[in-house]
Each structure stands twice: as structure tokens, then as C-alpha cells.
């Protein structure tokens, strides 16, 4: 038992000894491995420290290289950018305020950018902060009001200082301070728009943009800037720079229509030279809107630089603004002014001869030299064109005034016709306030837009004059004719100048008037030059010029072309001079409008009535003996029955000799001589008159004029039959002037009238009201009366009623030899007209259509005299 235990202990001890030995061996191996690991760690740490040191050194070296290259590149780039800024915003547009001075651009240069501040990249590199405006953008500013006003002041000064005086028209809308915000710019003459005027201002801008767009498109350009660049000479239109300093009330009261107009200007204004500078109003996003947002401490951002901040420049000194504006205003005032109307006058009146043509200045050039315009064998005729408001009438005034002071009435005769609604030529004829007239004027027609027949009458008169001169020239050769003219000044034909303003009215319509007018114009234009007859046609409508372009033979005769600003189709298609000249200028071209023959003339102000009246009276007082007063035709005036056609006392008795065919005066013919329209009432069948229409006053005047003129010619007996209450007043006034006349009304009307020893005239007012029971007697009187020297002058209110009185449907109108139609349509007159379908006649006030079967081939338009009125 004991030995077994000892053996077991020995075995345990042996195993423990072996385990301790193994543990010591493992421990020794671990110690060895740890030592090796520690050594390797030390090696890694040493290597890492060395690598980190090397990387740090490499990084510092790379950073130094990058910084060196950055500074070099930034310096070069900044230098380039400053050079570009100097080119893009040179002179007054980009100079700092301490170095600022106004500078004018070179001819042909386009506007550049404008400085508002600086952009700083680091302490050593700064660039100018530039924004676009003219021909590029609108400005919209947001931020503190005081800071925005300073920015706007600086922008305006740079714009005005970097453009030519007058090239920028400044408009300021400042309802809160009534223009006081930009008061230093007052010497420049800006347009101030007060409270409530924003709507009309926007409407005017839209109209201006539409007009400029028409001009640009006509020249096949994309914008006004391209048109200006393609055409040499002065800028045609100033830039319109509109500053809108809106307050809260303006923004709240802005209507939908006004906002729509504002957005239209934003979208389309830049291409037409219209630019907005807006503070206090929101506008729609558009590529042309440059938005500037001002932050605190003078910092701002704008669209062109994104989020890059701009350090704003301080505002320009107030004294610098005042000095610049005053000096610029003084320069504009002291510039050479255009010639006055008096400057066109010669040293001595009426010393020129028109034998070889007419030459007279109409204005001057920019150096003060007078520009003369010829009329003669070449060029023989002139064409003037320009839109409404371009100065066409003023040009004609200047030209006629210059001619009238050089050529006397023996050398020059003027025929003036104005088809627009106005009295442009009334100044040349005597009037109630001024008895003087221009001695050279033979005829002046005003307010004839509704009386194309008068224009035709003037052309007929000129055609007769042309034939008279041509026949006289055939009777003697040119040399002898010159001798006769030299020996006999009284036999010298004056040159005729016929001015037709808005001539297209005469050529409008496809009717007999237009056809005959074209034929007469072509004859006068072709043959007139050799006989001293010259035409001046003027129009503000493109349609009028196109009417001539459609007739090359006629257009080719008008080699003298005068184009006013924005005129179209006057000059050749490739001649854009009229599109770029400013107001109060004209392009004179004597070679049918070709581009190489332009002369730009500044026109005087010839519309001053007092200045013209002084000149005209001076010429009128020196007129030669026998100089007759010109004929004035006013389409709006109603001629009175001349006193010579009224009986001076009682109607002559039967003892007074009687003419064979007395003539009844019905009205005034629309012709040059103002002759009356007469109806001969002889002892022939059908010598009766029917007045047709419902205009009572005019019908009464026609009958009264006929009766009074017949009474003035010799013994006659009158019977007045009045069957219409509305005509009683006119009929009674006629009887008052013809006290021996018989009076019949509805109560005692009859047509079985006794015979007389003198001509008997039955004046019937509304004979269609006589009734069926009197028709037979009336027909008998109409058929048999003229042979017994009894004539009916009656008024029927329609053609149908006249037909009923003559026998109804199918009745013949042989007993009505003459008729006067008032407000009766042409088709209704077909039964009385010699041609099927009736005349081409559209009734108009105080005009009538007169037809006498024994005289006329076609009816003629007359003006019924004013007889039964309170002032006759």
C-alpha cells in the first residue's frame, strides 16, 4: 500500500518535472519571438517615421510649387482680365472715380460694359466688377434703397459719360420723390414721369419698340444695333434709358395690363435700344435681365458673376455729376443749330429765272452749308415719303417758302392739293383772319380726302395747260420761242409745280376716277418736263408708294426722291439711309434712290405760323398788278349761293326781254374754276328736274338755288307746291324772296296750272305725297309743260316713288330730262342712268350726283349751294 503510493507520487513528480521543462522551453521560445517582434516593430516605426518625413517634405515642396504657379497664373490672368476690362469698359465706363472723366466712343464702336465695383481674389489681386447695359441688358436692383440709388447714380453717370451727347434719352419715373432722387442729372434734360404716368409711359415704349422693329425688319437685321453697325452716319435713334424708381404704392397699384406691357418691354426692348433700370418692381425672368442684389457693408452679387461677391464702388461725388451734366448741356446748346426758314431766303426776292429750271434750298448740312434741291429737265418730278409725324408737311412748307422767295408769280405757279384730313395748305390762301395770300399759288385744295373728283379736276386742268403749251411750242421752234420769251416777259410761261399730298387717295379704288387719274399723271409725268410742269407727290403710307412701284413707267419719272426718317420704298431697296437718320432730317436723292447719291439735310422749323405770316405778307405786298387771288377749295366748307344768282329786287315783269333758254343753277361743280352746275330749261321735251333723296335741307337748297338763279335772269312766274311739313320752312323762305310766287300745299294742291306770258317754274317739295288722284295731271304737266315754257323742278324722296308717279313698273322716264341724286345709292339710279347697272355712286354728306340727259355722258358730282340758312 505504501509502495504503491510512493510509486504514484514518483510518477506524478516525474510528470510535473516534464511539464515544467516543457513550460520553460515554451516560455523561452515566446521570449525569443517577442524579442524578434519588438525588433521588427522598432524597424517599422523607424521606417514609418522616415517615410512620413519624406512625404511631408514632398508635400511642402509640391505646395510651394503649386502656390508659385498659382501666383504666376493668377497674375497673368488678372493682367489679361484687366486688359479685357479696359477694352470692354474703357474711359468713363470703367475708370475709378478718382480718375474719372467723360469720354466719347469712336465712330462705329459698340457700347461696352460698366463698372459698379471690384472683385478681390486675394490681398494683392483685384478685378473690376463689370455689368452689361446698352444693347445688352436691363438692370433689376434689389436691396436697401439708399444703396441702390447710389449704384443707379453711378451707372447713369458712366452711361452718359461714355456716349456721345444726345445718344441716350433719359426718362425717370420717381413717384415718391418726384424726380429728386436723380436731381443732379436735371441739366441733361431728362423726361420726368410723375405719379400715375407709368401706364402711359409703358404704352409709349411698346409703340416705340413696334416702330423700331418695323424698321429693323425692313432692313433685314436682327436688332437695331446691327442696323446701326451696318449703316454709316449718326445714330438714327437714341437709346431710351428708363429708370423706374417704384415705391410700394406703385407696386401695389400696378394693373395686369401694365404688368403685361412691362414684361413686353423687358422681352423686346433691348433689341430696339430700350433699356430699363428697375428698383422696387418685380419683373419676369429673361436672359436680358441683369439682377443686382446689394448685401450689407457694400457687398453685392449679380447675374453675370453668380455667387462671386462684388465690393461696390462708392457713389460718384455730387460735384462731379453736376459739373459733367452742366458741361454736356452747354455743349448741346452751343452746337450748330439747323438753318431757320429765314436762312433759306435769298438776299433779294424774286430775282431768279425759271427758264432753265427751279433750284431752291430746303435745309442745311451739319456744317451749315445749304442743300439745294433742283426741279427741271432732270430731275423733273419729286416723290416725298415718310411715316406720320416724320415732318413731311414741314418739309413741303420749307420747300415752297424757299421757292416762293426766289421765283416771282411770273416765274412760278403753284397748285397745292392735300388729301389728308387737315388744312395744311390753307395758310397760302386768304382767310377771315389774314387777307394775304402767297402770290405764286393759283389753287389750294384742303380737306379733299372725300372729294377725289377735285383732284381729278386739277389734273385735267394741268393736262389742258400741257396741251396748250405743247401746241404753242409746235408753232415755233425752240430758238425762236426763247427769243420771244426774252423779248416779251409777259409771254413767258411760269413753271408749274403741282404738290399732291397723300396722293394715294386719288389712286385708290378700281373706278373711273382712279383710272383717269393714273392716265393723266402718266401723261403729265412723261411730257410735263418739256413744258415746265413738275409734280411733287407725297405720302405717309407705304401703300401709296407701292401704287407707284406697280407702274414702273410712272415711277421712273420721279427721279428726285426725298425720304424722311423711317420712310419705306422711297429709296432703293438696298439704300437704308432713311432708316438711320434722326428726326428733323431728310435724305435727298436725285438718282432714283440709289445708295451712292444720298445727301442728308437738316430741315428748318417751317411750321411757325407767325414767321410764315410775316414772310407771306411781305411777298403779298410786293405782288405785281393783276395777281389774282388763289382758288381755295375746302372739302369741309359748303359754298353759299353767290349774290349774282339772287334777284336784286322783285322778279322782272313780262316787259323785260326773256332769254331763249334760262339756266337753273343747282350747285357748285367740283372743278378748278368753281363754276356753277347749270340746267338749261328750253322749250324742249323733258326739260324738267327731279331731285331725289331723303335729305330735306339739301333738297330744299337745290330747289331754292334753281328758283333764285332763274328769277335773277329775267321775268318768270313761280308756283311753290309744298307737300312735306319738314320742307315748309325752306319753301316759305324761298317764297319770301319771290313774293309774287303762288303757294300751294296739301289742302289746295293741283297741277292744272294756268298758262303765263313768261316762263313758269313749278317748284314741288315732296311731290310723291300729292296722292294718286293728282298723278295724271302731274304726268301731263311733265310731258306737255316744257313746250309751253312750264317746267317742273320737283323733289321726290326715292326713285321708286318717282316711278309710281310716272306710271309704275315699266314707266318711262323720258319726261325727266335731268336729275340730282342726294342720298340715293348708285344701283337705285339704274332706271335713270344711260348705262345698265346705274352709276358708281356712294352718297356722302353735302354732295349730289347731277345728270342732264342733253349734256352729260356720265353724271357729275356737285356741291349743293347753301341757300336756306340763318346766315344767308
Tab-separated table of N, CA and C in Angstrom, residues 759-824:
chain	number	residue	atom	x	y	z
A	759	UNK	N	-91.848	132.446	-118.657
A	759	UNK	CA	-91.563	131.079	-118.214
A	759	UNK	C	-92.146	130.826	-116.831
A	760	UNK	N	-92.713	129.637	-116.685
A	760	UNK	CA	-93.390	129.277	-115.455
A	760	UNK	C	-92.653	128.072	-114.856
A	761	UNK	N	-92.260	128.204	-113.601
A	761	UNK	CA	-91.495	127.145	-112.938
A	761	UNK	C	-92.288	126.653	-111.731
A	762	UNK	N	-92.550	125.363	-111.742
A	762	UNK	CA	-93.292	124.736	-110.660
A	762	UNK	C	-92.273	124.044	-109.751
A	763	UNK	N	-92.168	124.539	-108.526
A	763	UNK	CA	-91.225	124.010	-107.564
A	763	UNK	C	-91.975	123.106	-106.602
A	764	UNK	N	-91.756	121.800	-106.721
A	764	UNK	CA	-92.513	120.835	-105.936
A	764	UNK	C	-91.693	120.233	-104.823
A	765	UNK	N	-92.147	120.420	-103.607
A	765	UNK	CA	-91.487	119.862	-102.430
A	765	UNK	C	-92.242	118.597	-102.016
A	766	UNK	N	-91.595	117.430	-102.164
A	766	UNK	CA	-92.188	116.131	-101.849
A	766	UNK	C	-93.409	115.873	-102.721
A	767	UNK	N	-93.207	115.899	-104.041
A	767	UNK	CA	-94.313	115.659	-104.961
A	767	UNK	C	-94.845	114.246	-104.855
A	768	UNK	N	-94.050	113.331	-104.295
A	768	UNK	CA	-94.544	111.961	-104.146
A	768	UNK	C	-95.682	111.882	-103.137
A	769	UNK	N	-95.924	112.967	-102.385
A	769	UNK	CA	-97.016	112.990	-101.408
A	769	UNK	C	-98.296	113.595	-101.981
A	770	UNK	N	-98.331	113.873	-103.281
A	770	UNK	CA	-99.509	114.522	-103.874
A	770	UNK	C	-100.718	113.601	-103.874
A	771	UNK	N	-100.530	112.322	-103.940
A	771	UNK	CA	-101.653	111.397	-103.955
A	771	UNK	C	-101.937	110.870	-105.343
A	772	UNK	N	-102.608	109.706	-105.361
A	772	UNK	CA	-102.889	109.045	-106.642
A	772	UNK	C	-103.775	109.900	-107.526
A	773	UNK	N	-104.709	110.656	-106.911
A	773	UNK	CA	-105.667	111.426	-107.704
A	773	UNK	C	-105.020	112.532	-108.524
A	774	UNK	N	-103.775	112.909	-108.204
A	774	UNK	CA	-103.116	114.004	-108.930
A	774	UNK	C	-102.056	113.503	-109.903
A	775	UNK	N	-101.866	112.169	-109.986
A	775	UNK	CA	-100.779	111.661	-110.817
A	775	UNK	C	-100.990	111.937	-112.300
A	776	UNK	N	-102.218	111.822	-112.756
A	776	UNK	CA	-102.483	112.047	-114.187
A	776	UNK	C	-102.161	113.481	-114.570
A	777	UNK	N	-102.596	114.437	-113.744
A	777	UNK	CA	-102.319	115.844	-114.041
A	777	UNK	C	-100.818	116.128	-113.965
A	778	UNK	N	-100.155	115.493	-113.030
A	778	UNK	CA	-98.717	115.708	-112.908
A	778	UNK	C	-97.979	115.165	-114.117
A	779	UNK	N	-98.382	113.984	-114.616
A	779	UNK	CA	-97.748	113.425	-115.812
A	779	UNK	C	-97.974	114.323	-117.016
A	780	UNK	N	-99.175	114.836	-117.118
A	780	UNK	CA	-99.477	115.731	-118.245
A	780	UNK	C	-98.610	116.979	-118.174
A	781	UNK	N	-98.470	117.534	-116.974
A	781	UNK	CA	-97.655	118.736	-116.816
A	781	UNK	C	-96.198	118.448	-117.164
A	782	UNK	N	-95.703	117.297	-116.737
A	782	UNK	CA	-94.316	116.951	-117.044
A	782	UNK	C	-94.109	116.740	-118.540
A	783	UNK	N	-95.089	116.147	-119.210
A	783	UNK	CA	-94.935	115.825	-120.630
A	783	UNK	C	-95.160	117.036	-121.526
A	784	UNK	N	-96.151	117.868	-121.232
A	784	UNK	CA	-96.527	118.947	-122.145
A	784	UNK	C	-96.048	120.315	-121.678
A	785	UNK	N	-95.666	120.436	-120.408
A	785	UNK	CA	-95.298	121.734	-119.868
A	785	UNK	C	-94.093	122.376	-120.531
A	786	UNK	N	-92.988	121.710	-120.755
A	786	UNK	CA	-91.799	122.379	-121.298
A	786	UNK	C	-92.058	123.094	-122.620
A	787	UNK	N	-92.913	122.516	-123.488
A	787	UNK	CA	-93.170	123.194	-124.762
A	787	UNK	C	-93.947	124.484	-124.550
A	788	UNK	N	-94.677	124.585	-123.441
A	788	UNK	CA	-95.421	125.807	-123.105
A	788	UNK	C	-94.633	126.658	-122.105
A	789	UNK	N	-93.306	126.373	-122.000
A	789	UNK	CA	-92.409	127.111	-121.105
A	789	UNK	C	-92.818	126.963	-119.642
A	790	UNK	N	-93.356	125.789	-119.328
A	790	UNK	CA	-93.667	125.446	-117.939
A	790	UNK	C	-92.822	124.230	-117.557
A	791	UNK	N	-92.025	124.402	-116.554
A	791	UNK	CA	-91.059	123.365	-116.179
A	791	UNK	C	-91.264	122.985	-114.717
A	792	UNK	N	-91.176	121.702	-114.459
A	792	UNK	CA	-91.317	121.184	-113.093
A	792	UNK	C	-89.925	120.917	-112.529
A	793	UNK	N	-89.671	121.507	-111.387
A	793	UNK	CA	-88.462	121.226	-110.618
A	793	UNK	C	-88.933	120.637	-109.296
A	794	UNK	N	-88.951	119.303	-109.221
A	794	UNK	CA	-89.590	118.643	-108.102
A	794	UNK	C	-88.671	117.768	-107.299
A	795	UNK	N	-89.072	117.548	-106.059
A	795	UNK	CA	-88.312	116.696	-105.136
A	795	UNK	C	-89.138	115.455	-104.848
A	796	UNK	N	-88.556	114.311	-105.188
A	796	UNK	CA	-89.133	113.009	-104.828
A	796	UNK	C	-88.177	112.332	-103.848
A	797	UNK	N	-88.734	111.667	-102.852
A	797	UNK	CA	-87.890	111.127	-101.805
A	797	UNK	C	-87.294	109.760	-102.126
A	798	UNK	N	-87.635	109.198	-103.289
A	798	UNK	CA	-86.991	107.968	-103.737
A	798	UNK	C	-87.275	107.793	-105.210
A	799	UNK	N	-86.451	106.957	-105.855
A	799	UNK	CA	-86.665	106.671	-107.275
A	799	UNK	C	-87.947	105.872	-107.453
A	800	UNK	N	-88.241	104.990	-106.511
A	800	UNK	CA	-89.452	104.177	-106.619
A	800	UNK	C	-90.706	105.054	-106.610
A	801	UNK	N	-90.722	106.076	-105.770
A	801	UNK	CA	-91.888	106.966	-105.721
A	801	UNK	C	-92.005	107.785	-106.989
A	802	UNK	N	-90.872	108.190	-107.544
A	802	UNK	CA	-90.920	108.890	-108.830
A	802	UNK	C	-91.471	107.970	-109.903
A	803	UNK	N	-91.061	106.699	-109.911
A	803	UNK	CA	-91.580	105.742	-110.894
A	803	UNK	C	-93.093	105.583	-110.734
A	804	UNK	N	-93.573	105.522	-109.505
A	804	UNK	CA	-95.012	105.384	-109.282
A	804	UNK	C	-95.768	106.583	-109.863
A	805	UNK	N	-95.230	107.773	-109.662
A	805	UNK	CA	-95.908	108.963	-110.181
A	805	UNK	C	-95.882	109.028	-111.698
A	806	UNK	N	-94.862	108.352	-112.295
A	806	UNK	CA	-94.768	108.370	-113.755
A	806	UNK	C	-95.498	107.205	-114.409
A	807	UNK	N	-96.099	106.323	-113.627
A	807	UNK	CA	-96.869	105.245	-114.232
A	807	UNK	C	-96.587	103.881	-113.676
A	808	UNK	N	-95.750	103.758	-112.677
A	808	UNK	CA	-95.490	102.472	-112.055
A	808	UNK	C	-94.431	101.664	-112.773
A	809	UNK	N	-94.418	100.347	-112.495
A	809	UNK	CA	-93.417	99.460	-113.080
A	809	UNK	C	-93.509	99.516	-114.608
A	810	UNK	N	-92.362	99.678	-115.247
A	810	UNK	CA	-92.322	99.772	-116.698
A	810	UNK	C	-92.479	101.184	-117.218
A	811	UNK	N	-92.689	102.143	-116.340
A	811	UNK	CA	-92.864	103.526	-116.776
A	811	UNK	C	-91.555	104.053	-117.349
A	812	UNK	N	-91.679	104.935	-118.324
A	812	UNK	CA	-90.516	105.574	-118.933
A	812	UNK	C	-90.242	106.889	-118.216
A	813	UNK	N	-88.967	107.250	-118.213
A	813	UNK	CA	-88.549	108.475	-117.522
A	813	UNK	C	-88.200	109.575	-118.519
A	814	UNK	N	-88.819	109.514	-119.711
A	814	UNK	CA	-88.479	110.494	-120.730
A	814	UNK	C	-88.830	111.915	-120.315
A	815	UNK	N	-89.823	112.068	-119.460
A	815	UNK	CA	-90.236	113.423	-119.076
A	815	UNK	C	-89.299	114.035	-118.037
A	816	UNK	N	-88.366	113.243	-117.515
A	816	UNK	CA	-87.373	113.750	-116.567
A	816	UNK	C	-86.051	113.829	-117.318
A	817	UNK	N	-85.732	115.016	-117.812
A	817	UNK	CA	-84.501	115.188	-118.587
A	817	UNK	C	-83.266	115.359	-117.731
A	818	UNK	N	-83.445	115.690	-116.468
A	818	UNK	CA	-82.288	115.893	-115.596
A	818	UNK	C	-82.665	115.485	-114.178
A	819	UNK	N	-81.684	115.046	-113.421
A	819	UNK	CA	-81.945	114.674	-112.037
A	819	UNK	C	-80.726	114.965	-111.173
A	820	UNK	N	-81.011	115.193	-109.906
A	820	UNK	CA	-79.974	115.403	-108.895
A	820	UNK	C	-80.239	114.395	-107.785
A	821	UNK	N	-79.280	113.474	-107.566
A	821	UNK	CA	-79.436	112.430	-106.549
A	821	UNK	C	-78.646	112.818	-105.302
A	822	UNK	N	-79.306	112.711	-104.168
A	822	UNK	CA	-78.671	113.041	-102.890
A	822	UNK	C	-78.206	111.756	-102.204
A	823	UNK	N	-78.995	111.221	-101.294
A	823	UNK	CA	-78.605	110.009	-100.581
A	823	UNK	C	-79.240	108.782	-101.213
A	824	UNK	N	-79.091	108.648	-102.514
A	824	UNK	CA	-79.625	107.510	-103.267
A	824	UNK	C	-78.440	106.690	-103.764
